[in-house]
Amino acid sequence: MERLTRGGRSKHAAAVEAARSFLGQMDLRPDEEGRADRAAVVGFNDTAWTEVPLTENLDALAAGLAGLERRIAQGTRLDLALAEGQRALAAGRPRGGGVAPVIILLTDGLPNRVPTPTGGGTQEDSILAAAAAAKSAGSRLFTVGLGEASDVLDQLLRAVASSPEDYAFAPDGEDLAAVYKRLAGRVYGCE
């Protein structure tokens, strides 16, 4: 995430800016019944954590995005990222209104340090099991691969996503704003 984009900023900075833009497209103001869009910020590397629990508070979300930089480290535990994302969703009160929970997984690298399943299998099998658990809990999964094509397992990220169309590739951090805008349309059904 520290590599520079073609715009001269880190991939992390471009990812945070794109995520802020995505949050700006959400309707975080409560409606007449007190319901509002909510989001959480989950980070991952060799571990995964909830930086900001599910909230409508845009300032808290922006601060959480900014706080991710201090935890940049080696490791790409996509399995833990998916499990923690699902935990963050499950910990929030149900919104109601038939709105499905959504996880957007952004990764800039190949999965590593992911344990293989007991009894055999691959890292990818562990990641797909975490994705299946989130989907079984009712979450829709979107995935974004960021970086060189050799740094991203397109086939795996398509399989993790709820549908192949719920996967997006951004070759450079500067491409993320357009990707998140397109995802916002898919999340809200406004394509």
GROMACS .gro file of C-alpha atoms in nm:
model
  191
    1MET     CA    1   0.000   0.000   0.000
    2GLU     CA    2   0.304   0.225   0.016
    3ARG     CA    3   0.385   0.203  -0.357
    4LEU     CA    4   0.324   0.525  -0.546
    5THR     CA    5   0.038   0.570  -0.789
    6ARG     CA    6   0.079   0.740  -1.125
    7GLY     CA    7  -0.047   1.055  -0.947
    8GLY     CA    8   0.251   1.041  -0.710
    9ARG     CA    9   0.068   0.945  -0.390
   10SER     CA   10   0.069   0.614  -0.205
   11LYS     CA   11  -0.183   0.346  -0.294
   12HIS     CA   12  -0.302   0.376   0.066
   13ALA     CA   13  -0.372   0.750   0.026
   14ALA     CA   14  -0.559   0.687  -0.299
   15ALA     CA   15  -0.760   0.406  -0.136
   16VAL     CA   16  -0.857   0.626   0.161
   17GLU     CA   17  -0.961   0.911  -0.068
   18ALA     CA   18  -1.173   0.675  -0.281
   19ALA     CA   19  -1.335   0.527   0.031
   20ARG     CA   20  -1.415   0.879   0.157
   21SER     CA   21  -1.575   0.953  -0.178
   22PHE     CA   22  -1.779   0.632  -0.151
   23LEU     CA   23  -1.895   0.729   0.198
   24GLY     CA   24  -1.995   1.068   0.059
   25GLN     CA   25  -2.236   0.888  -0.175
   26MET     CA   26  -2.411   0.717   0.116
   27ASP     CA   27  -2.716   0.865   0.284
   28LEU     CA   28  -2.600   0.877   0.645
   29ARG     CA   29  -2.881   1.108   0.757
   30PRO     CA   30  -3.165   0.931   0.940
   31ASP     CA   31  -3.497   0.915   0.759
   32GLU     CA   32  -3.836   0.980   0.922
   33GLU     CA   33  -3.816   0.638   1.090
   34GLY     CA   34  -3.463   0.699   1.219
   35ARG     CA   35  -3.298   0.469   0.964
   36ALA     CA   36  -2.983   0.567   0.781
   37ASP     CA   37  -2.709   0.404   0.579
   38ARG     CA   38  -2.427   0.288   0.800
   39ALA     CA   39  -2.071   0.180   0.743
   40ALA     CA   40  -1.783   0.032   0.937
   41VAL     CA   41  -1.411   0.053   0.873
   42VAL     CA   42  -1.224  -0.277   0.894
   43GLY     CA   43  -0.851  -0.306   0.837
   44PHE     CA   44  -0.635  -0.609   0.777
   45ASN     CA   45  -0.282  -0.724   0.719
   46ASP     CA   46  -0.151  -1.027   0.909
   47THR     CA   47  -0.448  -0.972   1.144
   48ALA     CA   48  -0.785  -0.802   1.102
   49TRP     CA   49  -0.961  -0.547   1.323
   50THR     CA   50  -1.261  -0.317   1.328
   51GLU     CA   51  -1.127   0.037   1.324
   52VAL     CA   52  -1.477   0.190   1.346
   53PRO     CA   53  -1.787  -0.015   1.427
   54LEU     CA   54  -2.104   0.021   1.220
   55THR     CA   55  -2.216   0.384   1.240
   56GLU     CA   56  -2.387   0.672   1.060
   57ASN     CA   57  -2.119   0.913   1.188
   58LEU     CA   58  -1.923   1.035   0.885
   59ASP     CA   59  -1.660   1.208   1.100
   60ALA     CA   60  -1.589   0.884   1.289
   61LEU     CA   61  -1.566   0.693   0.962
   62ALA     CA   62  -1.328   0.948   0.810
   63ALA     CA   63  -1.111   0.936   1.123
   64GLY     CA   64  -1.113   0.557   1.106
   65LEU     CA   65  -1.000   0.560   0.743
   66ALA     CA   66  -0.720   0.802   0.833
   67GLY     CA   67  -0.620   0.579   1.125
   68LEU     CA   68  -0.559   0.277   0.904
   69GLU     CA   69  -0.225   0.415   0.789
   70ARG     CA   70  -0.064   0.364   1.127
   71ARG     CA   71  -0.134  -0.010   1.099
   72ILE     CA   72   0.005  -0.073   0.751
   73ALA     CA   73   0.209  -0.392   0.778
   74GLN     CA   74   0.299  -0.706   0.591
   75GLY     CA   75   0.038  -0.973   0.538
   76THR     CA   76  -0.271  -1.020   0.324
   77ARG     CA   77  -0.512  -1.226   0.532
   78LEU     CA   78  -0.820  -1.203   0.313
   79ASP     CA   79  -0.983  -1.476   0.521
   80LEU     CA   80  -0.955  -1.267   0.838
   81ALA     CA   81  -1.067  -0.952   0.655
   82LEU     CA   82  -1.389  -1.120   0.543
   83ALA     CA   83  -1.457  -1.271   0.886
   84GLU     CA   84  -1.396  -0.938   1.062
   85GLY     CA   85  -1.613  -0.754   0.810
   86GLN     CA   86  -1.895  -0.996   0.882
   87ARG     CA   87  -1.842  -0.955   1.258
   88ALA     CA   88  -1.866  -0.577   1.221
   89LEU     CA   89  -2.194  -0.612   1.034
   90ALA     CA   90  -2.335  -0.863   1.281
   91ALA     CA   91  -2.245  -0.641   1.578
   92GLY     CA   92  -2.461  -0.355   1.446
   93ARG     CA   93  -2.831  -0.329   1.502
   94PRO     CA   94  -3.041  -0.440   1.204
   95ARG     CA   95  -3.136  -0.151   0.980
   96GLY     CA   96  -3.455  -0.303   0.853
   97GLY     CA   97  -3.627  -0.209   0.531
   98GLY     CA   98  -3.499  -0.514   0.345
   99VAL     CA   99  -3.151  -0.367   0.295
  100ALA     CA  100  -2.887  -0.636   0.266
  101PRO     CA  101  -2.555  -0.591   0.444
  102VAL     CA  102  -2.258  -0.534   0.213
  103ILE     CA  103  -1.886  -0.600   0.250
  104ILE     CA  104  -1.642  -0.432   0.013
  105LEU     CA  105  -1.302  -0.603   0.024
  106LEU     CA  106  -1.011  -0.405  -0.123
  107THR     CA  107  -0.678  -0.583  -0.157
  108ASP     CA  108  -0.356  -0.474  -0.321
  109GLY     CA  109  -0.180  -0.805  -0.302
  110LEU     CA  110  -0.181  -1.177  -0.326
  111PRO     CA  111  -0.312  -1.359  -0.022
  112ASN     CA  112  -0.036  -1.470   0.211
  113ARG     CA  113  -0.001  -1.615   0.556
  114VAL     CA  114  -0.349  -1.765   0.518
  115PRO     CA  115  -0.364  -2.109   0.681
  116THR     CA  116  -0.481  -2.402   0.474
  117PRO     CA  117  -0.794  -2.588   0.581
  118THR     CA  118  -0.762  -2.876   0.824
  119GLY     CA  119  -0.741  -3.196   0.624
  120GLY     CA  120  -0.587  -3.030   0.320
  121GLY     CA  121  -0.653  -2.763   0.067
  122THR     CA  122  -0.510  -2.427  -0.030
  123GLN     CA  123  -0.505  -2.073   0.102
  124GLU     CA  124  -0.769  -1.996  -0.156
  125ASP     CA  125  -0.995  -2.264  -0.004
  126SER     CA  126  -0.970  -2.090   0.336
  127ILE     CA  127  -1.057  -1.756   0.178
  128LEU     CA  128  -1.351  -1.903  -0.012
  129ALA     CA  129  -1.477  -2.062   0.312
  130ALA     CA  130  -1.471  -1.721   0.484
  131ALA     CA  131  -1.655  -1.570   0.186
  132ALA     CA  132  -1.914  -1.849   0.194
  133ALA     CA  133  -1.972  -1.787   0.566
  134ALA     CA  134  -2.035  -1.416   0.504
  135LYS     CA  135  -2.267  -1.492   0.214
  136SER     CA  136  -2.453  -1.749   0.426
  137ALA     CA  137  -2.505  -1.477   0.687
  138GLY     CA  138  -2.682  -1.271   0.418
  139SER     CA  139  -2.402  -1.034   0.318
  140ARG     CA  140  -2.336  -0.928  -0.038
  141LEU     CA  141  -1.963  -0.929  -0.117
  142PHE     CA  142  -1.790  -0.687  -0.350
  143THR     CA  143  -1.417  -0.723  -0.417
  144VAL     CA  144  -1.163  -0.480  -0.557
  145GLY     CA  145  -0.818  -0.583  -0.675
  146LEU     CA  146  -0.569  -0.295  -0.674
  147GLY     CA  147  -0.232  -0.303  -0.848
  148GLU     CA  148  -0.047  -0.485  -1.118
  149ALA     CA  149  -0.231  -0.781  -1.267
  150SER     CA  150   0.044  -1.006  -1.128
  151ASP     CA  151  -0.036  -0.878  -0.774
  152VAL     CA  152  -0.406  -0.967  -0.789
  153LEU     CA  153  -0.575  -1.305  -0.818
  154ASP     CA  154  -0.867  -1.203  -1.041
  155GLN     CA  155  -1.016  -1.552  -1.046
  156LEU     CA  156  -1.014  -1.578  -0.665
  157LEU     CA  157  -1.160  -1.229  -0.613
  158ARG     CA  158  -1.437  -1.304  -0.865
  159ALA     CA  159  -1.517  -1.623  -0.672
  160VAL     CA  160  -1.518  -1.436  -0.339
  161ALA     CA  161  -1.758  -1.174  -0.475
  162SER     CA  162  -2.129  -1.249  -0.468
  163SER     CA  163  -2.128  -1.249  -0.848
  164PRO     CA  164  -1.849  -1.204  -1.105
  165GLU     CA  165  -1.990  -0.856  -1.175
  166ASP     CA  166  -1.933  -0.766  -0.808
  167TYR     CA  167  -1.555  -0.774  -0.870
  168ALA     CA  168  -1.361  -0.474  -0.998
  169PHE     CA  169  -0.996  -0.432  -1.094
  170ALA     CA  170  -0.809  -0.105  -1.046
  171PRO     CA  171  -0.461  -0.117  -1.198
  172ASP     CA  172  -0.362   0.200  -1.012
  173GLY     CA  173  -0.481   0.378  -0.699
  174GLU     CA  174  -0.586   0.669  -0.915
  175ASP     CA  175  -0.849   0.438  -1.072
  176LEU     CA  176  -1.022   0.369  -0.740
  177ALA     CA  177  -1.257   0.669  -0.738
  178ALA     CA  178  -1.422   0.548  -1.059
  179VAL     CA  179  -1.436   0.190  -0.925
  180TYR     CA  180  -1.603   0.301  -0.600
  181LYS     CA  181  -1.851   0.517  -0.792
  182ARG     CA  182  -1.944   0.215  -1.004
  183LEU     CA  183  -1.972  -0.001  -0.689
  184ALA     CA  184  -2.197   0.256  -0.526
  185GLY     CA  185  -2.433   0.219  -0.820
  186ARG     CA  186  -2.431  -0.160  -0.780
  187VAL     CA  187  -2.483  -0.139  -0.402
  188TYR     CA  188  -2.778   0.095  -0.441
  189GLY     CA  189  -2.910  -0.052  -0.766
  190CYS     CA  190  -2.854   0.272  -0.958
  191GLU     CA  191  -2.648   0.142  -1.248
   0.00000   0.00000   0.00000
